Amino acid sequence: MTENRMMVRVQIMGESFEVPEGSTIIMAMEYAGYQLKRGIGCREGFCGACATVYREKNDYKIKGGLACQTVVTDGMVIAQIPFVPAEKPVYDINELTPDINTIKAIFPTVFRCVACNTCTKACPQDIEVMDYIQALKRGNIERAADLSFDCIRCGLCALRCPAEIVQYNAAILAQRLYGKYLSKKNPQLDKRVKEIEDGKYSEEINELMDMDREKLTETYYSREIKIS
Amino acid sequence: MYPEYMMESIKKVEETRPGRLEKSKKYGKEVFPHMTDKERGEVLSKFHPDYKEGARKEVRVGPNKGEILTTEISDLLESYSRINPKDFNLDKIDYETDVLVIGAGSAGMASALVAAKNGSNVLIVTKLRLGDSNSMMAEGGIQAADQRDDSPTMHYLDVIGGGHFDNKPELVQALVSDGPESIKWLEELGVIFDKNPDGSMLVKSGGGTSRNRMHSCRDYTGAGICRVLRDEVYNLPDKIKYIEYSPVVELILDDNGQAVGAVIYHLETKQYSIIKAKSIIMSTGGFGRLHIRGFETTNHYGATADGIILGYRVGAKLLFMDSVQYHPTGAVYPEQIVGFLCTEKIRALGAQPVNADGELFVYSMEPRDVEASAFIRECTARKNGITTPSGLCGIWLDSPLIDQIDGQGTIDKNLPGMVRQFGRFDIDIRKYPMLVYPTLHYQNGGIEINDKCETNIPGLYVAGETSGGVHGRNRLMGNSQLDLIVFGRRAGLNASKRANNGVKIGKLSIEHIYDYEKEVADLDINRKKIAPILLPDYIPDHVKQKQITAEYFGTLI
């Protein structure tokens, strides 16, 4: 942050600070003097640790976002969400069936969805959250897994949901059911695992392991490259 | 959006695009010749940051004393403990477990699941939350030789060539041989891999690979795996306990020199607790937040080399800690995302790196260190880069080419994370190229392990980025995700076996801290360092000067 940068004024949990224009909320908090422990994680939008709520100047709406991905604006009022105390049901994935009965048993709240779309509006990943909850209501696990795939579990959907649904936990269940039971499998993977178990490649690899550096270098640079 | 002067350069990129597209259709990915062994050596020695003056220096304490390591690591190893042994009563144990897992990325959680399955009680302790890790941030893919035209043997050759033949052969053998089985294990847990309509794996190539063997979960591969492992940990509350916001600050040895426990520190309540364990798995990840050579990083906030410090202090030997991976494609514009990862999958899908004039200057899929060095050469010696308004330099990664090669929608389908990341700052990577420059990405070396993840300290196992030997001095794309699973599982199994076999634990001690600190004190260093630093510190100096009584993590005492 250079001295001659334009500054904006923001409120961090009610306290007023001047921070460089263009800062993300995380950068602004650090500039103000916070060494963060909660509400911070990967800093790149992949972990969901930094869910934040904020309000902009002359606006009454409280918006949600990721602190590492949201740029501050002059007059912004910011609060971090340190933790989301949402329920996480415990289940044995091996005992489940990939259908509506599992959803009914583990996430009965899903069926309370009133299709208000608040969750979708709250999602910083722009995921169609309501649509995947509706898909789950219909037992369409594949669609729910697909729509929710980019979810990073920041928790903003669940915090805003008037029906008390924990969307992101239902999403991971849908994803696991799809990955384990419904995604099309290919016998080639099992075949290769078996081949390795049977020692098909052991000799070849041992040969490479025993090679001196010169021979190994030569073998490497002369290997056939087949990529598409 | 890009400023006007950058758009001028983008126009040139657009002008050369049809020609490059034609080439890529004609020659596949080989639109520019591969480097020879000699050319690789030359570009590395002249431009790789590891070879720059001051990049390495001798470490003067501990098990690797006298060796030349990465400067920031040598400095950090020559440090004092956060604690004084006299303040601790090790007879009073707060938690007792069979297997203690330190760090909760994919390696740690995979090891916990396997150890639990093998009948051990597991305790995971982690500095931030479960899953808060570099694992979660990985984008591009996970390698495994499961395709018909591929074999673990070819994978072996790619790994060891990419690592410049320094890798420990037994570790490479383990990595490639467990690859397909690891994919199967993940799929059975419910990880969703990208597939073709017939159910076969959708695989791409990566830098330095001779076959298409990069499996992916869109461009959220790390998250696609890590979130499933975490969900499974949550589902086993009776077998796996976990404590969050509690980094380990020292390991505990017994009087036979075995690793038998750890001292944890709660970041918020500031309490220390003592853990006793029959075996310990160190999986704390890497060191990007040390900002080696002043580089920006792709790494998680918590990536501060803790495991290296903790292991080294109890006598664990390090391997290849003189080598740092800079990912060729870190964002340099816009400023809010400088250093962020632009996955190698972008190049795997056909995007080409070009300079300010829109000209190709390197084959797009060289091993990472070679590719990164070529980018640095283009920006420095050849002065063909593009300078950003804040003074950084980069080259173009021509992403729009992807949709032209494989059809509209390919980018949306395969790179939703990237489209989102740049889209948040008004850059549409489907229409405009991305400005990139190497960014600090991966700790190639670490604590030396064997193929059982054992170290020279009995009872101490290491898995994932904290370990050293698997990748030599340069890791290839997708082999880290594989490493986490392969060695996470091996560590879990072997640590659990040791615990199940009944370990005889002697008297607990942290007296080793005194011995280590004596070595450090003898160096007569002006500024005392304490480590592990736990968290980086980004508070500006003018603020800090007013925080007179503040306690910082990561600062000097």
Tab-separated table of C-alpha atoms in Angstrom, chain A residues 1 3 5 21-24 27 29-50 66 68-71 82-83 88-94 124-127 145-154 169 172-181 183-193 196-197 201-202 204-206 208-211 213 216-221 223-228, chain B residues 29 34-37 40 128-129 132 136-137 139 145-154 156-158 160-162 164-166 169-170 173 176-177 180-181 183-184 187-192 195 197-201 205 208-212 217-220 227-228 230-232 234-235 237 245 267-268 289 297-301 335-336 339-341 363 367 416 418 420-421 424-425 535-540 542-543 547 551-553:
chain	number	residue	atom	x	y	z
A	1	MET	CA	0.000	0.000	0.000
A	3	GLU	CA	1.417	6.565	0.649
A	5	ARG	CA	-3.098	6.170	-2.690
A	21	GLU	CA	-9.148	2.569	-2.059
A	22	GLY	CA	-9.297	-0.744	-3.902
A	23	SER	CA	-8.575	-2.842	-0.799
A	24	THR	CA	-10.521	-6.007	-0.226
A	27	MET	CA	-6.788	-5.992	3.275
A	29	MET	CA	-8.961	-4.875	8.217
A	30	GLU	CA	-5.256	-5.629	8.198
A	31	TYR	CA	-4.460	-2.079	7.191
A	32	ALA	CA	-6.565	-0.912	10.138
A	33	GLY	CA	-4.504	-3.037	12.528
A	34	TYR	CA	-6.281	-6.354	12.892
A	35	GLN	CA	-4.186	-9.527	12.868
A	36	LEU	CA	-6.985	-11.897	11.956
A	37	LYS	CA	-7.421	-15.393	13.346
A	38	ARG	CA	-11.035	-16.132	12.584
A	39	GLY	CA	-12.903	-15.097	9.490
A	40	ILE	CA	-9.823	-15.633	7.384
A	41	GLY	CA	-8.479	-18.591	5.456
A	42	CYS	CA	-7.158	-19.121	1.964
A	43	ARG	CA	-7.527	-15.449	0.985
A	44	GLU	CA	-8.344	-16.540	-2.581
A	45	GLY	CA	-12.039	-17.390	-2.474
A	46	PHE	CA	-11.748	-21.162	-2.169
A	47	CYS	CA	-12.271	-21.956	1.527
A	48	GLY	CA	-15.323	-20.039	2.710
A	49	ALA	CA	-13.740	-18.922	5.995
A	50	CYS	CA	-14.286	-15.203	5.501
A	66	LEU	CA	-16.337	-13.070	1.033
A	68	CYS	CA	-11.095	-11.680	0.562
A	69	GLN	CA	-13.041	-11.052	-2.646
A	70	THR	CA	-15.065	-7.954	-1.836
A	71	VAL	CA	-13.599	-4.511	-2.458
A	82	PRO	CA	-16.459	-15.815	12.857
A	83	PHE	CA	-18.367	-19.082	12.875
A	88	LYS	CA	-24.119	-31.166	10.660
A	89	PRO	CA	-25.929	-34.508	10.727
A	90	VAL	CA	-23.686	-37.548	11.075
A	91	TYR	CA	-24.178	-40.425	8.632
A	92	ASP	CA	-22.457	-43.464	7.222
A	93	ILE	CA	-22.177	-42.885	3.482
A	94	ASN	CA	-21.889	-46.631	2.921
A	124	PRO	CA	-21.075	-15.113	-2.996
A	125	GLN	CA	-20.339	-17.852	-5.547
A	126	ASP	CA	-23.508	-17.021	-7.515
A	127	ILE	CA	-24.693	-20.590	-7.116
A	145	ALA	CA	-24.645	-32.154	-6.933
A	146	ASP	CA	-24.048	-30.376	-10.222
A	147	LEU	CA	-25.573	-27.043	-9.212
A	148	SER	CA	-23.900	-27.016	-5.804
A	149	PHE	CA	-20.497	-28.157	-7.038
A	150	ASP	CA	-18.719	-24.806	-6.618
A	151	CYS	CA	-20.000	-24.325	-3.032
A	152	ILE	CA	-17.236	-23.341	-0.611
A	153	ARG	CA	-19.320	-23.649	2.574
A	154	CYS	CA	-19.151	-20.042	3.740
A	169	ASN	CA	-24.394	-29.457	4.341
A	172	ILE	CA	-22.035	-32.068	0.338
A	173	LEU	CA	-24.317	-35.038	1.000
A	174	ALA	CA	-25.738	-34.728	-2.525
A	175	GLN	CA	-22.236	-34.484	-3.971
A	176	ARG	CA	-21.016	-37.552	-2.113
A	177	LEU	CA	-24.078	-39.589	-3.051
A	178	TYR	CA	-23.580	-38.653	-6.682
A	179	GLY	CA	-19.829	-39.304	-6.681
A	180	LYS	CA	-20.125	-42.624	-4.908
A	181	TYR	CA	-23.318	-44.133	-6.291
A	183	SER	CA	-21.652	-41.140	-11.406
A	184	LYS	CA	-20.926	-43.510	-14.258
A	185	LYS	CA	-18.007	-45.797	-13.437
A	186	ASN	CA	-15.424	-47.084	-15.833
A	187	PRO	CA	-13.909	-50.553	-15.445
A	188	GLN	CA	-10.507	-49.271	-16.618
A	189	LEU	CA	-9.743	-47.858	-13.162
A	190	ASP	CA	-10.419	-51.168	-11.392
A	191	LYS	CA	-8.479	-52.979	-14.046
A	192	ARG	CA	-5.403	-50.816	-13.515
A	193	VAL	CA	-5.613	-51.160	-9.729
A	196	ILE	CA	-0.663	-52.949	-10.137
A	197	GLU	CA	-1.632	-55.318	-7.324
A	201	TYR	CA	4.629	-52.906	-13.594
A	202	SER	CA	6.958	-53.844	-10.750
A	204	GLU	CA	9.704	-51.987	-15.223
A	205	ILE	CA	9.717	-49.623	-12.284
A	206	ASN	CA	12.475	-51.510	-10.507
A	208	LEU	CA	14.116	-47.420	-13.606
A	209	MET	CA	14.921	-47.327	-9.890
A	210	ASP	CA	18.185	-49.124	-10.484
A	211	MET	CA	19.306	-46.941	-13.416
A	213	ARG	CA	21.553	-40.928	-13.555
A	216	LEU	CA	17.790	-42.362	-16.547
A	217	THR	CA	18.260	-38.912	-18.103
A	218	GLU	CA	18.569	-40.466	-21.531
A	219	THR	CA	15.485	-42.623	-20.993
A	220	TYR	CA	13.523	-39.608	-19.788
A	221	TYR	CA	14.355	-37.313	-22.680
A	223	ARG	CA	10.370	-41.102	-23.796
A	224	GLU	CA	7.423	-41.020	-26.131
A	225	ILE	CA	5.055	-38.154	-25.445
A	226	LYS	CA	1.416	-38.877	-26.213
A	227	ILE	CA	-0.768	-36.027	-25.072
A	228	SER	CA	-3.808	-34.486	-26.641
B	29	LYS	CA	-0.008	-28.805	-27.863
B	34	HIS	CA	10.364	-28.354	-26.047
B	35	MET	CA	13.582	-27.375	-24.307
B	36	THR	CA	16.494	-29.764	-24.253
B	37	ASP	CA	18.242	-30.788	-21.046
B	40	ARG	CA	16.425	-26.251	-19.262
B	128	LEU	CA	-7.269	-22.849	11.975
B	129	ARG	CA	-10.308	-24.935	10.956
B	132	ASP	CA	-8.132	-24.851	6.104
B	136	MET	CA	-8.478	-26.924	-0.351
B	137	MET	CA	-7.126	-24.341	-2.778
B	139	GLU	CA	-7.387	-26.109	-8.681
B	145	ALA	CA	-1.774	-43.500	-14.284
B	146	ASP	CA	-5.069	-45.298	-14.801
B	147	GLN	CA	-5.531	-44.745	-18.533
B	148	ARG	CA	-5.054	-47.496	-21.101
B	149	ASP	CA	-2.171	-45.815	-22.926
B	150	ASP	CA	-0.486	-44.881	-19.665
B	151	SER	CA	1.321	-46.805	-16.961
B	152	PRO	CA	2.802	-46.213	-13.508
B	153	THR	CA	6.155	-46.663	-15.224
B	154	MET	CA	5.572	-43.661	-17.508
B	156	TYR	CA	7.523	-42.644	-12.640
B	157	LEU	CA	9.634	-41.337	-15.494
B	158	ASP	CA	7.730	-38.053	-15.661
B	160	ILE	CA	11.661	-38.182	-11.637
B	161	GLY	CA	12.540	-36.222	-14.791
B	162	GLY	CA	10.440	-33.295	-13.590
B	164	HIS	CA	15.659	-33.378	-12.164
B	165	PHE	CA	16.411	-36.958	-11.075
B	166	ASP	CA	16.965	-35.993	-7.433
B	169	PRO	CA	13.187	-43.489	-5.930
B	170	GLU	CA	11.252	-45.453	-3.297
B	173	GLN	CA	7.567	-45.727	-6.725
B	176	VAL	CA	2.888	-43.774	-8.872
B	177	SER	CA	1.988	-47.286	-7.703
B	180	PRO	CA	-5.007	-45.459	-9.335
B	181	GLU	CA	-5.983	-46.998	-6.000
B	183	ILE	CA	-8.459	-42.314	-7.111
B	184	LYS	CA	-10.645	-45.334	-6.441
B	187	GLU	CA	-14.395	-42.017	-5.612
B	188	GLU	CA	-15.731	-44.513	-3.089
B	189	LEU	CA	-15.815	-41.738	-0.522
B	190	GLY	CA	-17.883	-39.691	-2.959
B	191	VAL	CA	-15.459	-37.400	-4.763
B	192	ILE	CA	-16.890	-36.352	-8.134
B	195	LYS	CA	-15.834	-37.706	-16.719
B	197	PRO	CA	-20.223	-39.377	-21.171
B	198	ASP	CA	-19.199	-43.055	-21.213
B	199	GLY	CA	-17.986	-42.850	-17.613
B	200	SER	CA	-14.289	-42.806	-18.442
B	201	MET	CA	-12.172	-40.229	-16.650
B	205	SER	CA	-1.967	-33.299	-19.516
B	208	GLY	CA	6.143	-32.220	-17.897
B	209	THR	CA	3.733	-35.137	-18.298
B	210	SER	CA	4.028	-37.548	-21.206
B	211	ARG	CA	0.419	-38.762	-21.012
B	212	ASN	CA	-2.986	-37.328	-20.243
B	217	CYS	CA	-13.051	-31.795	-10.269
B	218	ARG	CA	-13.666	-28.767	-12.540
B	219	ASP	CA	-11.087	-26.248	-11.317
B	220	TYR	CA	-11.986	-26.975	-7.694
B	227	ARG	CA	-14.375	-31.269	1.507
B	228	VAL	CA	-15.273	-34.939	1.141
B	230	ARG	CA	-13.604	-33.404	5.977
B	231	ASP	CA	-17.211	-34.513	5.775
B	232	GLU	CA	-16.082	-38.054	6.482
B	234	TYR	CA	-17.171	-35.116	10.792
B	235	ASN	CA	-19.034	-38.406	10.344
B	237	PRO	CA	-17.011	-38.373	15.908
B	245	TYR	CA	-7.496	-22.930	16.375
B	267	LEU	CA	-4.993	-18.933	19.484
B	268	GLU	CA	-7.967	-17.314	21.189
B	289	ARG	CA	3.391	-17.233	3.774
B	297	THR	CA	2.021	-16.496	-2.855
B	298	THR	CA	-0.850	-18.751	-3.801
B	299	ASN	CA	-0.750	-20.287	-0.334
B	300	HIS	CA	-3.192	-20.410	2.538
B	301	TYR	CA	-2.930	-17.851	5.350
B	335	GLU	CA	-4.101	-5.732	-7.848
B	336	GLN	CA	-6.591	-7.384	-5.470
B	339	GLY	CA	-0.165	-13.738	-6.559
B	340	PHE	CA	-3.361	-15.789	-6.784
B	341	LEU	CA	-3.187	-19.079	-8.583
B	363	TYR	CA	6.412	-24.369	-24.930
B	367	PRO	CA	7.980	-28.510	-15.948
B	416	PRO	CA	-15.693	-21.915	-13.346
B	418	MET	CA	-11.186	-18.858	-12.725
B	420	ARG	CA	-15.548	-16.262	-11.207
B	421	GLN	CA	-12.243	-15.041	-9.747
B	424	ARG	CA	-15.361	-10.406	-9.706
B	425	PHE	CA	-12.915	-7.768	-10.868
B	535	LEU	CA	0.551	-16.599	11.207
B	536	PRO	CA	1.914	-13.991	8.831
B	537	ASP	CA	1.688	-10.359	9.767
B	538	TYR	CA	0.314	-7.836	7.281
B	539	ILE	CA	-0.258	-4.875	9.578
B	540	PRO	CA	1.403	-1.736	8.153
B	542	HIS	CA	2.645	3.105	10.855
B	543	VAL	CA	-0.152	1.219	12.637
B	547	GLN	CA	0.351	-1.013	18.915
B	551	GLU	CA	1.331	-9.547	20.801
B	552	TYR	CA	2.051	-10.582	17.273
B	553	PHE	CA	2.433	-13.902	15.722
